[in-house]
Tab-separated table of C-alpha atoms in Angstrom:
chain	number	residue	atom	x	y	z
G	83	MET	CA	28.448	10.957	62.150
G	84	LYS	CA	26.435	7.899	63.077
G	85	ASN	CA	23.402	10.051	63.870
G	86	GLN	CA	23.655	11.794	60.528
G	87	ILE	CA	23.729	8.485	58.667
G	88	THR	CA	20.796	7.202	60.717
G	89	ASN	CA	18.809	10.373	60.070
G	90	ALA	CA	19.548	10.213	56.327
G	91	ILE	CA	18.354	6.599	56.122
G	92	SER	CA	15.280	7.427	58.189
G	93	ASP	CA	14.459	10.428	56.001
G	94	PHE	CA	14.837	8.331	52.862
G	95	PHE	CA	12.443	5.598	53.957
G	96	PHE	CA	9.936	7.421	56.138
G	97	GLU	CA	9.555	10.905	54.654
G	98	TYR	CA	7.501	11.952	51.658
G	99	GLU	CA	8.097	15.091	49.643
G	100	THR	CA	5.343	16.830	47.699
G	101	PRO	CA	5.663	19.781	45.288
G	102	ARG	CA	4.622	23.166	46.558
G	103	GLN	CA	1.610	24.595	44.718
G	104	VAL	CA	0.616	28.224	44.506
G	105	LEU	CA	-2.922	29.224	43.537
G	106	VAL	CA	-2.702	32.301	41.299
G	107	ARG	CA	-5.849	34.344	40.770
G	108	ASN	CA	-5.088	36.069	37.495
G	109	ARG	CA	-7.617	36.251	34.686
G	110	ARG	CA	-5.125	36.455	31.842
G	111	VAL	CA	-3.051	33.540	33.013
G	112	GLY	CA	-6.147	31.499	33.816
G	113	VAL	CA	-7.599	32.055	30.338
G	114	VAL	CA	-4.285	31.112	28.681
G	115	CYS	CA	-4.086	27.941	30.776
G	116	ARG	CA	-7.635	26.853	29.953
G	117	ILE	CA	-7.213	27.563	26.220
G	118	ILE	CA	-4.069	25.430	26.087
G	119	GLN	CA	-5.727	22.646	28.048
G	120	LEU	CA	-8.768	22.697	25.756
G	121	GLY	CA	-6.465	22.551	22.739
G	122	VAL	CA	-4.628	19.566	24.174
G	123	LEU	CA	-7.923	17.866	25.021
G	124	ALA	CA	-9.229	18.455	21.486
G	125	TYR	CA	-5.997	17.012	20.067
G	126	ILE	CA	-6.224	13.902	22.242
G	127	ILE	CA	-9.887	13.220	21.545
G	128	GLY	CA	-10.125	14.419	17.954
G	129	TRP	CA	-6.782	13.460	16.464
G	130	VAL	CA	-5.358	10.679	18.648
G	131	PHE	CA	-8.539	8.740	19.414
G	132	ILE	CA	-11.050	9.553	16.664
G	133	TYR	CA	-8.872	10.168	13.599
G	134	GLU	CA	-5.749	8.116	14.325
G	135	LYS	CA	-7.626	5.431	16.307
G	136	GLY	CA	-4.988	5.511	19.025
G	137	TYR	CA	-6.946	3.015	21.139
G	138	GLN	CA	-6.429	0.230	18.587
G	139	SER	CA	-3.515	-1.948	17.550
G	140	THR	CA	-2.827	-2.353	13.826
G	141	ASP	CA	-1.720	-5.101	11.476
G	142	ILE	CA	-0.829	-5.355	7.770
G	143	ALA	CA	-2.015	-8.325	5.759
G	144	VAL	CA	-0.082	-10.927	3.832
G	145	GLY	CA	-1.915	-11.464	0.543
G	146	SER	CA	-1.891	-13.052	-2.877
G	147	VAL	CA	-3.456	-12.142	-6.230
G	148	PHE	CA	-4.626	-14.331	-9.085
G	149	THR	CA	-5.887	-12.898	-12.386
G	150	LYS	CA	-7.678	-14.313	-15.378
G	151	MET	CA	-8.452	-12.524	-18.649
G	152	LYS	CA	-11.277	-13.360	-21.049
G	153	GLY	CA	-12.077	-12.028	-24.495
G	154	VAL	CA	-11.559	-12.700	-28.194
G	155	GLY	CA	-10.207	-10.201	-30.720
G	156	TYR	CA	-10.535	-10.173	-34.508
G	157	THR	CA	-8.435	-8.427	-37.195
G	158	SER	CA	-8.594	-8.358	-40.986
G	159	ILE	CA	-5.558	-6.791	-42.677
G	160	ASN	CA	-5.085	-6.919	-46.458
G	161	GLY	CA	-7.540	-9.789	-46.633
G	162	SER	CA	-5.748	-11.736	-43.885
G	163	GLU	CA	-8.146	-12.597	-41.076
G	164	ARG	CA	-7.043	-13.579	-37.620
G	165	VAL	CA	-8.666	-14.371	-34.276
G	166	TRP	CA	-6.786	-13.321	-31.137
G	167	ASP	CA	-7.335	-15.167	-27.876
G	168	VAL	CA	-5.855	-14.699	-24.400
G	169	ALA	CA	-2.673	-16.587	-25.218
G	170	ASP	CA	-1.963	-14.127	-28.050
G	171	TYR	CA	-2.466	-10.764	-26.347
G	172	VAL	CA	-1.636	-11.309	-22.630
G	173	PHE	CA	2.005	-11.321	-21.485
G	174	PRO	CA	3.139	-13.132	-19.404
G	175	SER	CA	0.694	-16.012	-19.260
G	176	GLN	CA	-2.402	-15.980	-17.053
G	177	GLY	CA	-2.245	-15.565	-13.294
G	178	ASP	CA	0.235	-12.805	-12.495
G	179	ALA	CA	-0.592	-9.620	-10.606
G	180	SER	CA	1.267	-7.576	-13.228
G	181	PHE	CA	0.633	-8.269	-16.902
G	182	VAL	CA	0.489	-6.642	-20.341
G	183	VAL	CA	-2.464	-6.588	-22.740
G	184	MET	CA	-1.486	-6.053	-26.376
G	185	THR	CA	-3.809	-3.558	-28.082
G	186	ASN	CA	-1.778	-2.476	-31.132
G	187	TYR	CA	0.957	-3.941	-33.301
G	188	ILE	CA	3.030	-3.245	-36.429
G	189	ILE	CA	3.190	-5.811	-39.245
G	190	THR	CA	6.499	-6.283	-41.072
G	191	GLU	CA	5.938	-8.936	-43.728
G	192	GLY	CA	8.606	-11.117	-45.227
G	193	GLN	CA	11.240	-10.668	-42.551
G	194	LYS	CA	14.264	-12.930	-42.603
G	195	MET	CA	17.734	-12.826	-41.127
G	196	GLY	CA	20.138	-10.919	-43.329
G	197	LYS	CA	21.824	-7.602	-44.072
G	198	CYS	CA	19.818	-4.462	-44.824
G	199	PRO	CA	20.003	-0.685	-44.393
G	200	GLU	CA	18.685	0.974	-41.258
G	201	LEU	CA	15.596	3.188	-41.433
G	202	HIS	CA	16.090	6.747	-42.582
G	203	GLY	CA	16.736	8.958	-39.581
G	204	LYS	CA	18.394	6.194	-37.588
G	205	HIS	CA	22.179	5.737	-37.730
G	206	ASN	CA	22.684	8.115	-40.639
G	207	CYS	CA	26.095	8.022	-42.286
G	208	SER	CA	28.176	9.633	-45.005
G	209	SER	CA	31.026	7.110	-45.107
G	210	ASN	CA	31.891	3.648	-43.851
G	211	ALA	CA	33.767	5.224	-40.952
G	212	ASP	CA	30.405	6.293	-39.492
G	213	CYS	CA	29.251	2.686	-39.262
G	214	GLU	CA	31.885	1.066	-37.113
G	215	GLY	CA	30.789	-2.113	-35.426
G	216	GLY	CA	29.654	-1.881	-31.820
G	217	SER	CA	28.764	1.813	-32.039
G	218	PHE	CA	25.008	1.183	-31.849
G	219	LYS	CA	22.557	-1.300	-30.385
G	220	ARG	CA	22.174	-3.098	-33.695
G	221	GLN	CA	24.998	-5.182	-35.143
G	222	MET	CA	26.698	-2.994	-37.761
G	223	THR	CA	28.489	-4.426	-40.803
G	224	GLY	CA	30.690	-1.347	-41.198
G	225	GLU	CA	29.157	-0.367	-44.558
G	226	CYS	CA	27.289	2.851	-45.326
G	227	VAL	CA	24.470	2.313	-47.868
G	228	LYS	CA	24.638	5.211	-50.364
G	229	GLU	CA	20.986	4.936	-51.481
G	230	THR	CA	19.558	5.480	-47.968
G	231	LYS	CA	22.630	7.122	-46.370
G	232	THR	CA	22.162	4.837	-43.377
G	233	CYS	CA	24.351	2.114	-41.921
G	234	GLN	CA	23.920	-1.479	-42.964
G	235	VAL	CA	22.925	-3.821	-40.124
G	236	LEU	CA	22.749	-7.543	-39.564
G	237	ALA	CA	19.187	-8.127	-38.352
G	238	TRP	CA	15.735	-9.327	-39.288
G	239	CYS	CA	15.236	-7.646	-42.648
G	240	PRO	CA	13.524	-5.517	-43.670
G	241	VAL	CA	13.802	-3.743	-40.304
G	242	GLU	CA	10.605	-2.802	-38.522
G	243	ASP	CA	9.332	0.701	-39.207
G	244	ASP	CA	7.972	1.861	-35.858
G	245	LEU	CA	7.564	5.482	-36.942
G	246	VAL	CA	4.083	4.836	-38.321
G	247	ILE	CA	1.674	3.770	-35.563
G	248	PRO	CA	-1.619	2.150	-36.627
G	249	ASP	CA	-4.477	4.455	-35.670
G	250	PRO	CA	-7.102	3.392	-34.686
G	251	PRO	CA	-5.423	0.548	-32.781
G	252	MET	CA	-5.496	-2.896	-34.326
G	253	LEU	CA	-7.128	-4.517	-31.279
G	254	MET	CA	-9.672	-1.908	-30.275
G	255	SER	CA	-11.904	-4.832	-29.297
G	256	ALA	CA	-9.769	-5.142	-26.143
G	257	GLU	CA	-12.082	-2.544	-24.615
G	258	ASN	CA	-14.626	-5.300	-24.020
G	259	TYR	CA	-12.202	-7.849	-22.570
G	260	THR	CA	-12.906	-8.794	-18.953
G	261	LEU	CA	-10.513	-9.275	-16.085
G	262	PHE	CA	-11.219	-11.540	-13.116
G	263	ILE	CA	-9.304	-10.741	-9.915
G	264	LYS	CA	-9.139	-13.198	-7.038
G	265	ASN	CA	-7.430	-11.845	-3.938
G	266	SER	CA	-6.979	-13.296	-0.452
G	267	VAL	CA	-5.425	-11.627	2.594
G	268	THR	CA	-4.447	-12.784	6.074
G	269	PHE	CA	-3.928	-10.603	9.139
G	270	PRO	CA	-1.546	-12.695	11.298
G	271	LEU	CA	-1.851	-10.562	14.437
G	272	PHE	CA	-5.627	-10.997	14.614
G	273	GLY	CA	-5.790	-14.466	13.038
G	274	VAL	CA	-8.262	-13.344	10.349
G	275	SER	CA	-8.266	-14.425	6.686
G	276	ARG	CA	-10.475	-12.844	4.056
G	277	SER	CA	-11.056	-13.165	0.313
G	278	ASN	CA	-12.522	-10.659	-2.124
G	279	LEU	CA	-15.145	-13.332	-2.805
G	280	VAL	CA	-16.973	-12.193	0.319
G	281	GLU	CA	-20.368	-13.272	1.589
G	282	GLY	CA	-22.899	-13.250	-1.255
G	283	ILE	CA	-20.262	-13.369	-4.024
G	284	ASP	CA	-20.832	-16.923	-5.218
G	285	ALA	CA	-20.533	-18.654	-8.588
G	286	GLY	CA	-24.048	-17.657	-9.620
G	287	TYR	CA	-23.418	-13.982	-8.872
G	288	ILE	CA	-20.001	-13.947	-10.604
G	289	SER	CA	-21.418	-15.495	-13.773
G	290	LYS	CA	-23.643	-12.472	-14.416
G	291	CYS	CA	-22.038	-9.529	-12.581
G	292	LEU	CA	-19.798	-6.750	-13.890
G	293	TYR	CA	-18.023	-4.292	-11.636
G	294	HIS	CA	-19.648	-0.909	-11.111
G	295	PRO	CA	-18.499	1.503	-8.372
G	296	GLU	CA	-22.077	2.030	-7.167
G	297	ASN	CA	-24.275	-0.802	-8.428
G	298	ALA	CA	-21.777	-3.686	-8.055
G	299	PRO	CA	-18.790	-2.522	-5.975
G	300	LEU	CA	-17.871	-6.056	-4.839
G	301	CYS	CA	-18.010	-7.809	-8.210
G	302	PRO	CA	-14.508	-9.171	-9.072
G	303	ILE	CA	-15.146	-9.046	-12.857
G	304	PHE	CA	-13.860	-5.868	-14.540
G	305	ARG	CA	-14.277	-4.628	-18.101
G	306	LEU	CA	-11.015	-3.161	-19.437
G	307	GLY	CA	-12.767	-0.158	-20.933
G	308	ASP	CA	-14.368	0.635	-17.561
G	309	ILE	CA	-11.021	0.307	-15.761
G	310	VAL	CA	-9.372	2.807	-18.099
G	311	LYS	CA	-12.315	5.186	-17.851
G	312	LEU	CA	-12.364	5.053	-14.045
G	313	SER	CA	-8.628	5.772	-14.018
G	314	GLY	CA	-9.268	9.035	-15.875
G	315	PHE	CA	-7.627	7.948	-19.141
G	316	ASN	CA	-8.985	7.574	-22.660
G	317	PHE	CA	-9.073	3.992	-23.893
G	318	GLU	CA	-8.460	4.696	-27.598
G	319	THR	CA	-5.460	6.879	-26.803
G	320	ILE	CA	-3.881	4.439	-24.407
G	321	ALA	CA	-4.624	1.490	-26.721
G	322	THR	CA	-2.901	3.299	-29.611
G	323	VAL	CA	0.348	4.435	-28.011
G	324	GLY	CA	0.418	2.412	-24.772
G	325	GLY	CA	0.280	3.207	-21.072
G	326	ALA	CA	-0.090	1.697	-17.633
G	327	ILE	CA	-3.012	1.336	-15.229
G	328	GLY	CA	-2.827	0.552	-11.524
G	329	ILE	CA	-5.630	-1.355	-9.807
G	330	VAL	CA	-5.596	-0.973	-6.017
G	331	VAL	CA	-7.400	-3.483	-3.800
G	332	ASP	CA	-7.792	-1.760	-0.449
G	333	TRP	CA	-8.483	-3.737	2.723
G	334	THR	CA	-9.106	-1.243	5.528
G	335	CYS	CA	-10.838	-3.170	8.296
G	336	ASN	CA	-12.074	-2.539	11.821
G	337	PHE	CA	-12.252	-5.794	13.768
G	338	ASP	CA	-14.048	-4.171	16.684
G	339	VAL	CA	-17.152	-4.962	14.618
G	340	ALA	CA	-18.100	-8.179	12.849
G	341	VAL	CA	-15.482	-9.622	10.473
G	342	THR	CA	-18.086	-9.695	7.701
G	343	HIS	CA	-17.784	-5.908	7.475
G	344	CYS	CA	-14.195	-6.330	6.271
G	345	LYS	CA	-14.608	-5.985	2.496
G	346	PRO	CA	-12.306	-4.834	-0.315
G	347	LYS	CA	-12.564	-1.505	-2.080
G	348	TYR	CA	-11.291	-1.125	-5.648
G	349	THR	CA	-9.716	2.045	-7.009
G	350	PHE	CA	-8.014	2.712	-10.347
G	351	HIS	CA	-5.103	4.994	-11.168
G	352	GLY	CA	-3.515	5.894	-14.477
G	353	LEU	CA	0.267	5.584	-14.207
G	354	TYR	CA	1.207	6.848	-17.669
G	355	GLY	CA	-0.408	7.121	-21.100
G	356	ASN	CA	-2.761	10.068	-20.489
G	357	PRO	CA	-2.520	12.767	-23.199
G	358	ASP	CA	-2.733	15.437	-20.504
G	359	GLU	CA	0.028	13.969	-18.337
G	360	THR	CA	2.878	16.250	-17.339
G	361	ASP	CA	5.526	13.706	-18.319
G	362	ARG	CA	5.842	14.435	-22.013
G	363	ALA	CA	8.905	12.239	-22.445
G	364	ARG	CA	6.747	9.090	-22.472
G	365	ALA	CA	9.816	6.868	-22.430
G	366	SER	CA	9.437	3.249	-23.504
G	367	VAL	CA	5.659	3.320	-23.866
G	368	GLY	CA	5.152	0.493	-26.354
G	369	TYR	CA	1.994	-0.476	-28.250
G	370	ASN	CA	0.242	-2.121	-25.331
G	371	PHE	CA	-0.641	-1.230	-21.798
G	372	ARG	CA	0.253	-2.790	-18.491
G	373	PHE	CA	-1.973	-3.583	-15.510
G	374	ASP	CA	-0.431	-3.569	-12.065
G	375	ILE	CA	-2.621	-4.929	-9.256
G	376	ILE	CA	-1.606	-3.510	-5.886
G	377	VAL	CA	-2.970	-4.784	-2.571
G	378	GLN	CA	-2.859	-2.425	0.394
G	379	SER	CA	-4.227	-3.322	3.807
G	380	LEU	CA	-4.601	-2.047	7.337
G	381	ALA	CA	-6.635	-3.726	10.092
G	382	ARG	CA	-7.372	-2.299	13.532
G	383	LYS	CA	-8.692	-3.707	16.792
G	384	PHE	CA	-9.062	-2.394	20.337
G	385	ASP	CA	-6.054	-2.994	22.564
G	386	ILE	CA	-5.607	-1.819	26.150
G	387	ILE	CA	-1.850	-1.184	25.746
G	388	PRO	CA	-2.034	1.483	22.993
G	389	THR	CA	-5.061	2.939	24.762
G	390	LEU	CA	-3.150	3.468	28.005
G	391	THR	CA	-0.147	4.732	26.040
G	392	ALA	CA	-2.271	7.308	24.245
G	393	ILE	CA	-3.899	8.434	27.498
G	394	GLY	CA	-0.535	8.666	29.267
G	395	SER	CA	1.036	10.720	26.498
G	396	GLY	CA	-2.018	12.972	26.472
G	397	VAL	CA	-1.775	13.571	30.211
G	398	GLY	CA	1.885	14.396	29.784
G	399	ILE	CA	1.077	16.967	27.106
G	400	PHE	CA	-1.158	18.753	29.596
G	401	GLY	CA	2.075	19.809	31.268
G	402	VAL	CA	2.598	22.224	28.381
G	403	ALA	CA	-0.073	24.481	29.886
G	404	THR	CA	1.837	24.642	33.183
G	405	VAL	CA	5.120	25.469	31.453
G	406	VAL	CA	3.580	28.236	29.347
G	407	CYS	CA	1.723	29.759	32.286
G	408	ASP	CA	4.863	29.697	34.444
G	409	LEU	CA	6.748	31.553	31.725
G	410	VAL	CA	4.009	34.179	31.568
G	411	LEU	CA	3.927	34.555	35.341
G	412	LEU	CA	7.671	34.713	35.936
G	413	TYR	CA	8.856	36.683	32.906
G	414	LEU	CA	6.041	38.601	31.209
G	415	LEU	CA	3.622	39.988	33.811
G	416	PRO	CA	4.406	43.332	35.511
G	417	LYS	CA	4.285	41.716	38.975
G	418	ARG	CA	6.604	38.861	38.065
G	419	GLU	CA	8.838	39.460	41.118
G	420	PHE	CA	5.838	38.997	43.383
G	421	TYR	CA	4.981	35.664	41.720
G	422	LYS	CA	8.613	34.526	41.921
G	423	ASN	CA	8.592	35.100	45.676
G	424	MET	CA	5.391	33.105	45.981
G	425	LYS	CA	6.550	30.232	43.783
G	426	PHE	CA	10.131	29.730	44.931
G	427	LYS	CA	11.330	29.164	48.502
G	428	TYR	CA	14.856	30.373	49.179
G	429	THR	CA	17.031	29.074	52.050
G	430	ASP	CA	19.431	31.156	54.141
G	431	THR	CA	22.702	29.237	53.914
G	432	HIS	CA	24.544	31.462	56.443
G	433	ALA	CA	21.842	30.998	59.044
G	434	GLN	CA	21.982	27.249	58.556
G	435	GLN	CA	25.766	27.193	58.990
G	436	ASP	CA	25.560	29.309	62.179
G	437	SER	CA	22.942	26.964	63.626
G	438	GLU	CA	25.016	23.889	62.895
G	439	TRP	CA	28.140	25.555	64.448
G	440	LEU	CA	26.209	26.235	67.639
G	441	GLY	CA	24.936	22.649	67.637
G	442	LEU	CA	21.304	23.724	67.410
G	443	GLU	CA	18.511	22.233	65.366
G	444	THR	CA	16.772	24.700	63.088
G	445	SER	CA	13.428	23.766	64.544
G	446	ASP	CA	14.741	24.675	68.019
G	447	CYS	CA	16.161	28.058	67.136
G	448	CYS	CA	13.635	29.220	64.659
G	449	PRO	CA	10.125	27.916	65.405
G	450	PHE	CA	7.852	28.401	62.454
G	451	ASP	CA	4.137	27.980	62.009
G	452	ALA	CA	3.292	26.125	58.819
G	453	ASN	CA	0.080	28.068	58.467
G	454	ALA	CA	1.770	31.440	58.793
G	455	ARG	CA	2.479	32.114	55.159
G	456	GLN	CA	2.443	35.884	55.037
G	457	VAL	CA	3.257	38.781	57.304
G	458	GLN	CA	0.089	40.777	57.545
G	459	GLY	CA	0.560	44.504	57.004
G	460	THR	CA	-1.663	47.317	58.090
G	461	GLY	CA	-2.136	48.447	54.500
G	462	GLN	CA	-2.847	45.022	53.013
G	463	THR	CA	-5.508	44.926	50.304
G	464	ASP	CA	-7.795	42.147	49.100
G	465	GLU	CA	-6.528	42.438	45.505
G	466	PRO	CA	-5.057	39.005	44.616
G	467	ASP	CA	-2.190	40.545	42.645
G	468	SER	CA	-1.270	43.030	45.358
G	469	GLU	CA	2.309	42.802	46.641
G	470	ALA	CA	1.229	43.740	50.179
G	471	GLY	CA	1.943	40.853	52.531
G	472	SER	CA	4.104	39.104	49.932
G	473	THR	CA	7.144	38.884	52.223
G	474	GLU	CA	7.557	35.389	53.638
G	475	THR	CA	9.625	34.503	56.654
G	476	GLU	CA	11.924	31.635	55.667
G	477	VAL	CA	14.388	29.422	57.508
G	478	SER	CA	16.983	27.058	56.271
G	479	LYS	CA	15.025	23.877	57.115
G	480	VAL	CA	11.508	23.605	58.421
G	481	ARG	CA	10.088	20.512	60.071
G	482	TYR	CA	6.299	20.345	60.040
């Protein structure tokens, strides 16, 4: 018992086991193996390293947006002239990343608090019972007005008629308003801060520039008409019935090169208000349109840890070729039994038990030459797949 424990401890510390490898000369299996390995290699190089930049660590920026609108509008309705400035047509006040620009409005003159009938087509009634208080959004008085056959309401009277939309829009001049966007971002992981007022965008340049996707892609001054056009919408349509435009400031940076190459890219997307849009419901559009400024960011930089992780996972995927080829060898090829005998080494349990009962070591009773792998037959052929000489003399335990 003591010897067995000593031998077990000795084997654990001083012996090394290595997998048995069999070299198979088979064209079909070899081609399948190489094709799979090439596919894995293409995936690692093309997708993981080139496309996904698996050798870099990533970070998302923390940013802020400040906006400022400029422009003056003018209207003349029934001899009443009015000048509209930023405080009149921008809601909420200046500075937010999401704001509304009023481009159309409905005038209801002489309104005062009182009781008056609802518009025809809204809250129709035939008797006072149809106008019970609390049944509608407006405050009902419980009286049905016979002349209009609508319920009487307590509101600003006369009530606003929003069924007739001014066309063309009252503030079509909003097309020439300008929007200034100031955006700053910080990438905490890399300790880098950037502003959309990058190198070369100074006060002198801003005073005379206007954004253009090709001629002035870094200018932070945008004309509203150009924004709507670049979003794919029609300005007159969206100014008449309302809509929403999204402005995306994209910071996609590679800090493996100079930080000065990290510059914003502006894109514009129509959210709703396009006459060709699939959403025909057009719920709660309003007579203005909203601007939403969205900042998205992603910075990358070389890092040894994700690089080694990507390489390690790629090496592990190479094992797929071995698994597939083993399945082909052991279960699909006509000579699968031959390959099974070559790949697996079976022990004779009864022989091992008899040896232990006699008190003999396996190496003493059954000497075996490590180099003698096959029993040579007189009719053996040189064909690699031939089963001649495939029988292998095995023992329960072999000590080399």
